[in-house]
Amino acid sequence: MNIVTLLPFIVLIGAMFLMTRSAKNKQRQAQSMRNDMQPGSGVRTIGGMYATVKEVHDDTVLLEVAPGVHAIYAKNAVGAVLPDDEYNRVVHGIDPDDEDAADTPVVPDDASSLTEAADADSSADKVEFKKADQAGDDADEKADAADEADDEAGETDVKKIDLGKDDAAAAASTSEDDKRDGGTDAK
């Protein structure tokens, strides 16, 4: 056997060894991360849900997914334990590096404060629309005249066109169709 023929097999075995070693390292790091979970830390599950750890048991963890809502998850379902600043940035929208956070206006919970200022401004700009009696009567008369003209034009322009067969031929064709379709008039 020549070394050149064995070289592809040696490279393949070496690549498999390196891939399994890196996979084992990732598993070991994930296991140590799950074991280091403490109550109060923020986590992301493998499904992408963000929650806060309340209790840690041997194989399970109690997560608070919303205020007052608790769920039990397997430890293996925790995808990442997040640092506090990242968890607050994702879940609460708090960015610790943002200097303009204090200058950002607070959005109110209800829209009443937004509409009060708009109502005060718009009261001066209101325009009243009134229907004038004479203008309305003229418009009604014009509409009636247009309807009458359409009716007269429709009576003179409409011509009846008979596109169908005569009655006897139509009756004969329907009885033949019934017989072909399994009608009761079969011979």
Coordinates of N, CA and C in Angstrom, one line a residue:
M1 N 0.8 -1.2 0.0 CA 0.0 0.0 0.0 C 0.9 1.2 0.0
N2 N 0.4 2.1 -0.7 CA 1.1 3.4 -0.9 C 0.6 4.4 0.1
I3 N 1.4 5.3 0.6 CA 0.9 6.4 1.5 C 0.0 7.3 0.8
V4 N 0.1 7.5 -0.5 CA -0.8 8.4 -1.2 C -2.2 7.9 -1.2
T5 N -2.4 6.6 -1.3 CA -3.8 6.0 -1.2 C -4.4 6.1 0.2
L6 N -3.6 6.1 1.2 CA -4.1 6.1 2.6 C -4.3 7.6 3.0
L7 N -3.7 8.5 2.4 CA -3.8 9.9 2.8 C -5.3 10.5 2.9
P8 N -6.2 10.2 1.9 CA -7.6 10.7 2.0 C -8.3 10.1 3.3
F9 N -8.0 8.8 3.6 CA -8.6 8.2 4.7 C -8.1 8.8 6.0
I10 N -6.8 9.2 6.1 CA -6.2 9.8 7.3 C -6.8 11.2 7.5
V11 N -7.0 11.9 6.4 CA -7.5 13.3 6.5 C -9.0 13.2 6.9
L12 N -9.7 12.2 6.4 CA -11.1 12.1 6.8 C -11.3 11.7 8.3
I13 N -10.5 10.9 8.8 CA -10.5 10.5 10.2 C -10.1 11.7 11.1
G14 N -9.1 12.4 10.7 CA -8.7 13.6 11.4 C -9.8 14.7 11.5
A15 N -10.5 14.9 10.3 CA -11.6 15.9 10.3 C -12.7 15.4 11.2
M16 N -13.1 14.1 11.2 CA -14.1 13.6 12.1 C -13.7 13.8 13.6
F17 N -12.5 13.6 13.9 CA -12.0 13.7 15.3 C -12.1 15.2 15.7
L18 N -11.7 16.1 14.8 CA -11.8 17.6 15.2 C -13.3 18.0 15.3
M19 N -14.2 17.5 14.5 CA -15.6 17.9 14.6 C -16.2 17.4 15.8
T20 N -16.0 16.2 16.2 CA -16.6 15.6 17.4 C -16.0 16.3 18.6
R21 N -14.7 16.7 18.6 CA -14.1 17.4 19.7 C -14.7 18.7 19.9
S22 N -15.0 19.5 18.8 CA -15.6 20.8 19.0 C -17.0 20.7 19.4
A23 N -17.7 19.7 19.0 CA -19.1 19.5 19.4 C -19.2 19.1 20.9
K24 N -18.2 18.3 21.4 CA -18.2 18.0 22.8 C -17.8 19.3 23.6
N25 N -17.0 20.1 23.1 CA -16.7 21.4 23.8 C -17.9 22.2 24.0
K26 N -18.7 22.4 22.9 CA -19.9 23.2 22.9 C -20.9 22.6 23.9
Q27 N -21.0 21.2 23.9 CA -21.9 20.6 24.9 C -21.5 20.8 26.3
R28 N -20.2 20.8 26.6 CA -19.7 21.0 27.9 C -19.9 22.4 28.4
Q29 N -19.7 23.4 27.5 CA -20.0 24.8 27.8 C -21.4 25.0 28.1
A30 N -22.3 24.4 27.3 CA -23.8 24.6 27.5 C -24.2 24.0 28.8
Q31 N -23.6 22.9 29.2 CA -23.9 22.2 30.4 C -23.5 23.0 31.6
S32 N -22.3 23.6 31.5 CA -21.8 24.4 32.6 C -22.6 25.7 32.7
M33 N -23.0 26.3 31.6 CA -23.9 27.5 31.6 C -25.2 27.2 32.3
R34 N -25.8 26.0 32.0 CA -27.1 25.7 32.6 C -26.9 25.4 34.1
N35 N -25.8 24.8 34.5 CA -25.5 24.6 35.9 C -25.3 25.9 36.7
D36 N -24.8 26.9 36.0 CA -24.5 28.2 36.7 C -25.7 29.1 36.8
M37 N -26.8 28.7 36.3 CA -28.0 29.5 36.4 C -28.4 29.8 37.9
Q38 N -28.7 31.0 38.1 CA -29.1 31.4 39.5 C -30.5 32.0 39.4
P39 N -31.3 31.9 40.5 CA -32.6 32.6 40.5 C -32.4 34.1 40.3
G40 N -33.2 34.7 39.4 CA -33.1 36.1 39.1 C -32.4 36.4 37.8
S41 N -31.8 35.4 37.2 CA -31.1 35.7 35.9 C -32.0 35.6 34.8
G42 N -31.7 36.3 33.7 CA -32.6 36.2 32.5 C -32.1 35.2 31.6
V43 N -33.0 34.4 30.9 CA -32.6 33.4 30.0 C -33.4 33.5 28.7
R44 N -32.9 32.8 27.7 CA -33.7 32.6 26.4 C -33.8 31.1 26.2
T45 N -35.0 30.6 26.0 CA -35.2 29.2 25.8 C -34.8 28.9 24.3
I46 N -34.7 27.6 24.0 CA -34.4 27.2 22.7 C -35.5 27.5 21.7
G47 N -36.7 27.8 22.2 CA -37.8 28.3 21.4 C -37.8 29.8 21.1
G48 N -36.9 30.5 21.8 CA -36.8 31.9 21.6 C -37.6 32.8 22.6
M49 N -38.1 32.2 23.7 CA -38.8 32.9 24.7 C -37.9 33.4 25.8
Y50 N -38.1 34.7 26.2 CA -37.3 35.3 27.2 C -38.0 35.2 28.5
A51 N -37.3 34.8 29.6 CA -37.9 34.6 30.9 C -36.9 34.9 32.0
T52 N -37.4 34.9 33.2 CA -36.6 35.1 34.4 C -36.6 33.8 35.2
V53 N -35.4 33.4 35.7 CA -35.3 32.1 36.5 C -35.8 32.4 37.9
K54 N -36.7 31.6 38.4 CA -37.2 31.7 39.7 C -36.7 30.6 40.6
E55 N -36.6 29.4 40.2 CA -36.1 28.3 41.0 C -35.3 27.3 40.0
V56 N -34.2 26.8 40.6 CA -33.4 25.8 39.8 C -33.4 24.5 40.5
H57 N -33.8 23.4 39.8 CA -33.8 22.1 40.4 C -32.8 21.2 39.7
D58 N -32.8 19.9 39.9 CA -31.8 19.0 39.3 C -31.9 19.0 37.8
D59 N -33.1 18.7 37.3 CA -33.3 18.6 35.8 C -34.3 19.6 35.3
T60 N -34.9 20.4 36.2 CA -35.9 21.3 35.7 C -35.6 22.7 36.2
V61 N -36.2 23.7 35.7 CA -36.1 25.1 36.1 C -37.4 25.8 36.0
L62 N -37.8 26.6 37.0 CA -39.0 27.3 37.1 C -38.8 28.7 36.5
L63 N -39.5 29.0 35.4 CA -39.3 30.3 34.8 C -40.5 31.2 34.9
E64 N -40.3 32.5 35.1 CA -41.4 33.4 35.1 C -41.4 34.1 33.7
V65 N -42.4 33.7 32.9 CA -42.5 34.1 31.5 C -43.2 35.4 31.4
A66 N -44.0 35.8 32.3 CA -44.7 37.1 32.4 C -44.9 37.4 33.9
P67 N -45.2 38.6 34.2 CA -45.4 38.9 35.7 C -46.6 38.0 36.2
G68 N -46.2 37.1 37.2 CA -47.2 36.3 37.8 C -47.4 35.0 37.1
V69 N -46.8 34.7 36.0 CA -47.0 33.5 35.2 C -45.7 32.7 35.2
H70 N -45.8 31.5 35.8 CA -44.7 30.6 36.0 C -44.8 29.4 35.2
A71 N -43.7 28.8 34.7 CA -43.8 27.6 33.9 C -42.5 26.8 34.2
I72 N -42.7 25.5 34.2 CA -41.6 24.6 34.5 C -41.0 24.1 33.1
Y73 N -39.7 24.2 33.0 CA -39.0 23.8 31.8 C -37.9 22.9 32.2
A74 N -37.5 22.0 31.2 CA -36.3 21.2 31.4 C -35.1 22.1 31.3
K75 N -34.0 21.7 32.0 CA -32.8 22.5 31.9 C -32.3 22.6 30.5
N76 N -32.5 21.5 29.7 CA -32.0 21.4 28.4 C -32.7 22.4 27.4
A77 N -33.9 22.9 27.9 CA -34.6 23.8 27.0 C -34.1 25.2 27.1
V78 N -33.2 25.5 28.1 CA -32.6 26.8 28.2 C -31.5 26.9 27.1
G79 N -31.6 27.9 26.2 CA -30.7 28.0 25.2 C -29.5 28.9 25.6
A80 N -29.7 29.9 26.4 CA -28.7 30.8 26.8 C -29.1 31.6 28.1
V81 N -28.1 31.7 28.9 CA -28.2 32.6 30.1 C -27.7 33.9 29.7
L82 N -28.5 35.0 29.8 CA -28.1 36.3 29.3 C -27.6 37.2 30.4
P83 N -26.6 38.0 30.1 CA -26.2 39.0 31.1 C -27.4 40.0 31.3
D84 N -27.4 40.6 32.5 CA -28.5 41.5 32.9 C -28.7 42.6 31.9
D85 N -27.7 43.3 31.4 CA -27.9 44.4 30.5 C -28.5 43.9 29.2
E86 N -28.1 42.8 28.7 CA -28.7 42.3 27.4 C -30.1 41.9 27.6
Y87 N -30.4 41.2 28.8 CA -31.8 40.8 29.0 C -32.7 42.1 29.1
N88 N -32.3 43.1 29.8 CA -33.1 44.3 30.0 C -33.2 45.0 28.6
R89 N -32.2 45.0 27.8 CA -32.3 45.6 26.5 C -33.3 44.9 25.6
V90 N -33.3 43.6 25.6 CA -34.2 42.8 24.8 C -35.6 42.9 25.3
V91 N -35.8 42.6 26.6 CA -37.1 42.4 27.2 C -37.8 43.8 27.5
H92 N -37.1 44.7 28.1 CA -37.6 45.9 28.6 C -37.3 47.1 27.7
G93 N -36.4 46.9 26.8 CA -36.1 48.0 25.9 C -35.1 49.0 26.5
I94 N -34.5 48.6 27.6 CA -33.6 49.6 28.3 C -32.2 49.3 27.8
D95 N -31.6 50.4 27.2 CA -30.2 50.3 26.7 C -29.3 51.1 27.7
P96 N -28.4 50.4 28.4 CA -27.6 51.1 29.4 C -26.6 52.1 28.7
D97 N -26.2 51.9 27.5 CA -25.2 52.7 26.8 C -25.9 53.9 26.1
D98 N -27.2 54.0 26.1 CA -27.9 55.1 25.5 C -28.0 56.3 26.4
E99 N -27.3 57.4 26.0 CA -27.2 58.6 26.8 C -28.5 59.4 26.7
D100 N -29.2 59.2 25.6 CA -30.4 60.0 25.3 C -31.7 59.4 25.9
A101 N -31.5 58.3 26.7 CA -32.7 57.7 27.3 C -33.4 58.6 28.2
A102 N -32.7 59.5 28.9 CA -33.4 60.4 29.8 C -34.2 61.5 29.0
D103 N -33.7 61.8 27.8 CA -34.3 62.8 27.0 C -35.5 62.3 26.2
T104 N -35.6 61.0 26.1 CA -36.7 60.4 25.3 C -38.0 60.6 25.9
P105 N -39.0 61.1 25.1 CA -40.3 61.4 25.7 C -41.0 60.0 26.1
V106 N -41.7 60.1 27.1 CA -42.5 58.9 27.6 C -43.8 58.9 26.9
V107 N -44.1 57.7 26.4 CA -45.4 57.5 25.7 C -46.5 57.2 26.7
P108 N -47.6 57.9 26.7 CA -48.6 57.6 27.8 C -49.3 56.3 27.5
D109 N -50.0 55.8 28.5 CA -50.7 54.5 28.3 C -52.0 54.7 27.6
D110 N -52.6 55.9 27.7 CA -53.9 56.1 27.0 C -53.7 57.3 26.1
A111 N -54.6 57.4 25.1 CA -54.5 58.5 24.1 C -55.1 59.8 24.5
S112 N -55.7 59.9 25.7 CA -56.4 61.1 26.0 C -55.5 62.3 26.1
S113 N -54.3 62.1 26.6 CA -53.4 63.3 26.6 C -52.9 63.7 25.3
L114 N -53.0 62.8 24.3 CA -52.6 63.2 22.9 C -53.7 63.9 22.2
T115 N -54.9 63.6 22.5 CA -56.0 64.3 21.8 C -56.5 65.6 22.4
E116 N -56.1 65.8 23.7 CA -56.6 67.1 24.4 C -55.9 68.3 23.7
A117 N -54.6 68.2 23.3 CA -54.0 69.3 22.7 C -54.5 69.5 21.3
A118 N -54.8 68.4 20.6 CA -55.3 68.4 19.2 C -56.7 69.0 19.2
D119 N -57.5 68.8 20.2 CA -58.9 69.3 20.3 C -58.8 70.8 20.5
A120 N -57.9 71.3 21.3 CA -57.8 72.8 21.5 C -57.3 73.5 20.2
D121 N -56.5 72.9 19.4 CA -56.0 73.5 18.2 C -57.0 73.5 17.1
S122 N -57.8 72.4 17.1 CA -58.7 72.2 15.9 C -60.0 73.0 16.1
S123 N -60.3 73.4 17.4 CA -61.6 74.1 17.6 C -61.5 75.5 16.8
A124 N -60.4 76.1 16.7 CA -60.3 77.4 16.0 C -60.4 77.2 14.5
D125 N -60.0 76.0 14.0 CA -60.0 75.7 12.6 C -61.2 75.1 12.0
K126 N -62.3 74.9 12.8 CA -63.5 74.2 12.4 C -64.2 75.0 11.4
V127 N -64.7 74.4 10.4 CA -65.5 75.0 9.3 C -66.9 74.3 9.3
E128 N -67.9 75.1 9.4 CA -69.2 74.5 9.4 C -69.7 74.4 7.9
F129 N -70.3 73.2 7.6 CA -70.9 73.0 6.3 C -72.4 73.0 6.5
K130 N -73.1 73.8 5.8 CA -74.5 73.9 5.8 C -75.0 73.6 4.4
K131 N -76.1 72.9 4.4 CA -76.8 72.6 3.1 C -77.7 73.8 2.8
A132 N -77.5 74.4 1.7 CA -78.4 75.5 1.3 C -79.6 74.9 0.7
D133 N -80.8 75.4 1.1 CA -82.1 74.9 0.6 C -82.2 75.1 -0.9
Q134 N -81.9 76.2 -1.4 CA -82.0 76.5 -2.8 C -81.1 75.6 -3.6
A135 N -79.8 75.5 -3.1 CA -78.8 74.7 -3.9 C -79.3 73.2 -3.9
G136 N -79.8 72.7 -2.8 CA -80.3 71.3 -2.7 C -81.4 71.1 -3.6
D137 N -82.4 72.0 -3.7 CA -83.5 71.9 -4.6 C -83.1 71.8 -6.0
D138 N -82.2 72.7 -6.4 CA -81.7 72.7 -7.8 C -81.0 71.4 -8.1
A139 N -80.2 70.8 -7.2 CA -79.5 69.6 -7.5 C -80.5 68.4 -7.6
D140 N -81.6 68.4 -6.8 CA -82.6 67.4 -6.9 C -83.3 67.5 -8.2
E141 N -83.7 68.7 -8.7 CA -84.3 68.9 -10.0 C -83.5 68.4 -11.1
K142 N -82.2 68.7 -11.0 CA -81.3 68.2 -12.1 C -81.2 66.7 -12.1
A143 N -81.1 66.1 -10.9 CA -81.0 64.6 -10.9 C -82.3 64.0 -11.4
D144 N -83.5 64.5 -11.1 CA -84.7 64.0 -11.6 C -84.8 64.1 -13.1
A145 N -84.4 65.3 -13.7 CA -84.4 65.5 -15.1 C -83.4 64.5 -15.8
A146 N -82.3 64.2 -15.2 CA -81.4 63.2 -15.8 C -81.9 61.8 -15.8
D147 N -82.7 61.4 -14.7 CA -83.3 60.1 -14.6 C -84.3 60.0 -15.7
E148 N -85.2 61.0 -15.9 CA -86.2 60.9 -16.9 C -85.6 60.8 -18.3
A149 N -84.5 61.5 -18.5 CA -83.9 61.4 -19.8 C -83.3 60.0 -20.1
D150 N -82.8 59.4 -19.0 CA -82.3 58.1 -19.2 C -83.4 57.1 -19.4
D151 N -84.5 57.2 -18.8 CA -85.7 56.3 -19.0 C -86.2 56.4 -20.4
E152 N -86.3 57.6 -20.9 CA -86.8 57.8 -22.3 C -85.8 57.2 -23.3
A153 N -84.5 57.4 -23.1 CA -83.5 56.9 -24.0 C -83.5 55.4 -23.9
G154 N -83.7 54.8 -22.7 CA -83.7 53.4 -22.6 C -84.8 52.7 -23.3
E155 N -86.0 53.4 -23.3 CA -87.2 52.8 -24.0 C -87.0 52.7 -25.5
T156 N -86.4 53.7 -26.1 CA -86.3 53.7 -27.5 C -85.1 53.0 -28.0
D157 N -84.0 52.8 -27.2 CA -82.8 52.2 -27.7 C -82.8 50.7 -27.5
V158 N -83.7 50.1 -26.6 CA -83.7 48.7 -26.3 C -84.4 48.0 -27.4
K159 N -83.7 47.0 -28.0 CA -84.4 46.1 -29.0 C -84.2 44.7 -28.5
K160 N -85.3 43.9 -28.6 CA -85.2 42.5 -28.2 C -84.6 41.7 -29.3
I161 N -83.6 40.9 -28.9 CA -83.0 40.0 -29.9 C -83.1 38.6 -29.3
D162 N -83.7 37.7 -30.2 CA -83.9 36.3 -29.8 C -82.7 35.5 -30.3
L163 N -81.9 35.1 -29.4 CA -80.8 34.3 -29.7 C -81.0 32.8 -29.5
G164 N -82.1 32.4 -29.0 CA -82.3 31.0 -28.7 C -83.1 30.3 -29.8
K165 N -83.3 29.0 -29.6 CA -84.0 28.2 -30.6 C -85.5 28.4 -30.4
D166 N -86.3 27.9 -31.4 CA -87.7 28.0 -31.2 C -88.1 27.0 -30.1
D167 N -89.4 27.1 -29.6 CA -89.8 26.4 -28.4 C -89.8 24.9 -28.7
A168 N -90.3 24.5 -29.9 CA -90.4 23.0 -30.2 C -89.0 22.4 -30.3
A169 N -88.0 23.1 -30.9 CA -86.7 22.5 -30.9 C -86.1 22.4 -29.6
A170 N -86.3 23.4 -28.7 CA -85.8 23.4 -27.4 C -86.4 22.2 -26.6
A171 N -87.7 22.0 -26.7 CA -88.3 20.9 -26.0 C -87.8 19.5 -26.4
A172 N -87.6 19.4 -27.7 CA -87.1 18.1 -28.3 C -85.7 17.8 -27.8
S173 N -84.8 18.9 -27.8 CA -83.5 18.7 -27.3 C -83.4 18.3 -25.9
T174 N -84.3 18.9 -25.0 CA -84.2 18.6 -23.6 C -84.7 17.1 -23.4
S175 N -85.6 16.6 -24.1 CA -86.1 15.3 -23.9 C -85.0 14.3 -24.3
E176 N -84.3 14.6 -25.4 CA -83.2 13.7 -25.8 C -82.1 13.7 -24.8
D177 N -81.8 14.9 -24.2 CA -80.8 14.9 -23.2 C -81.2 14.1 -22.0
D178 N -82.5 14.2 -21.6 CA -82.9 13.4 -20.5 C -82.8 11.9 -20.7
K179 N -83.1 11.4 -21.9 CA -82.9 10.0 -22.3 C -81.5 9.6 -22.2
R180 N -80.6 10.5 -22.7 CA -79.2 10.1 -22.6 C -78.7 10.1 -21.2
D181 N -79.2 10.9 -20.4 CA -78.7 11.0 -19.0 C -79.4 10.0 -18.1
G182 N -80.2 9.1 -18.6 CA -80.9 8.1 -17.8 C -82.2 8.5 -17.4
G183 N -82.9 9.3 -18.2 CA -84.3 9.8 -17.9 C -85.3 8.6 -17.9
T184 N -86.5 8.9 -17.4 CA -87.5 7.8 -17.3 C -88.2 7.5 -18.6
D185 N -88.0 8.3 -19.6 CA -88.7 8.1 -20.9 C -87.9 7.2 -21.8
A186 N -87.1 6.3 -21.4 CA -86.3 5.4 -22.2 C -87.2 4.3 -22.9
K187 N -86.9 3.9 -24.1 CA -87.7 2.9 -24.8 C -87.6 1.5 -24.3

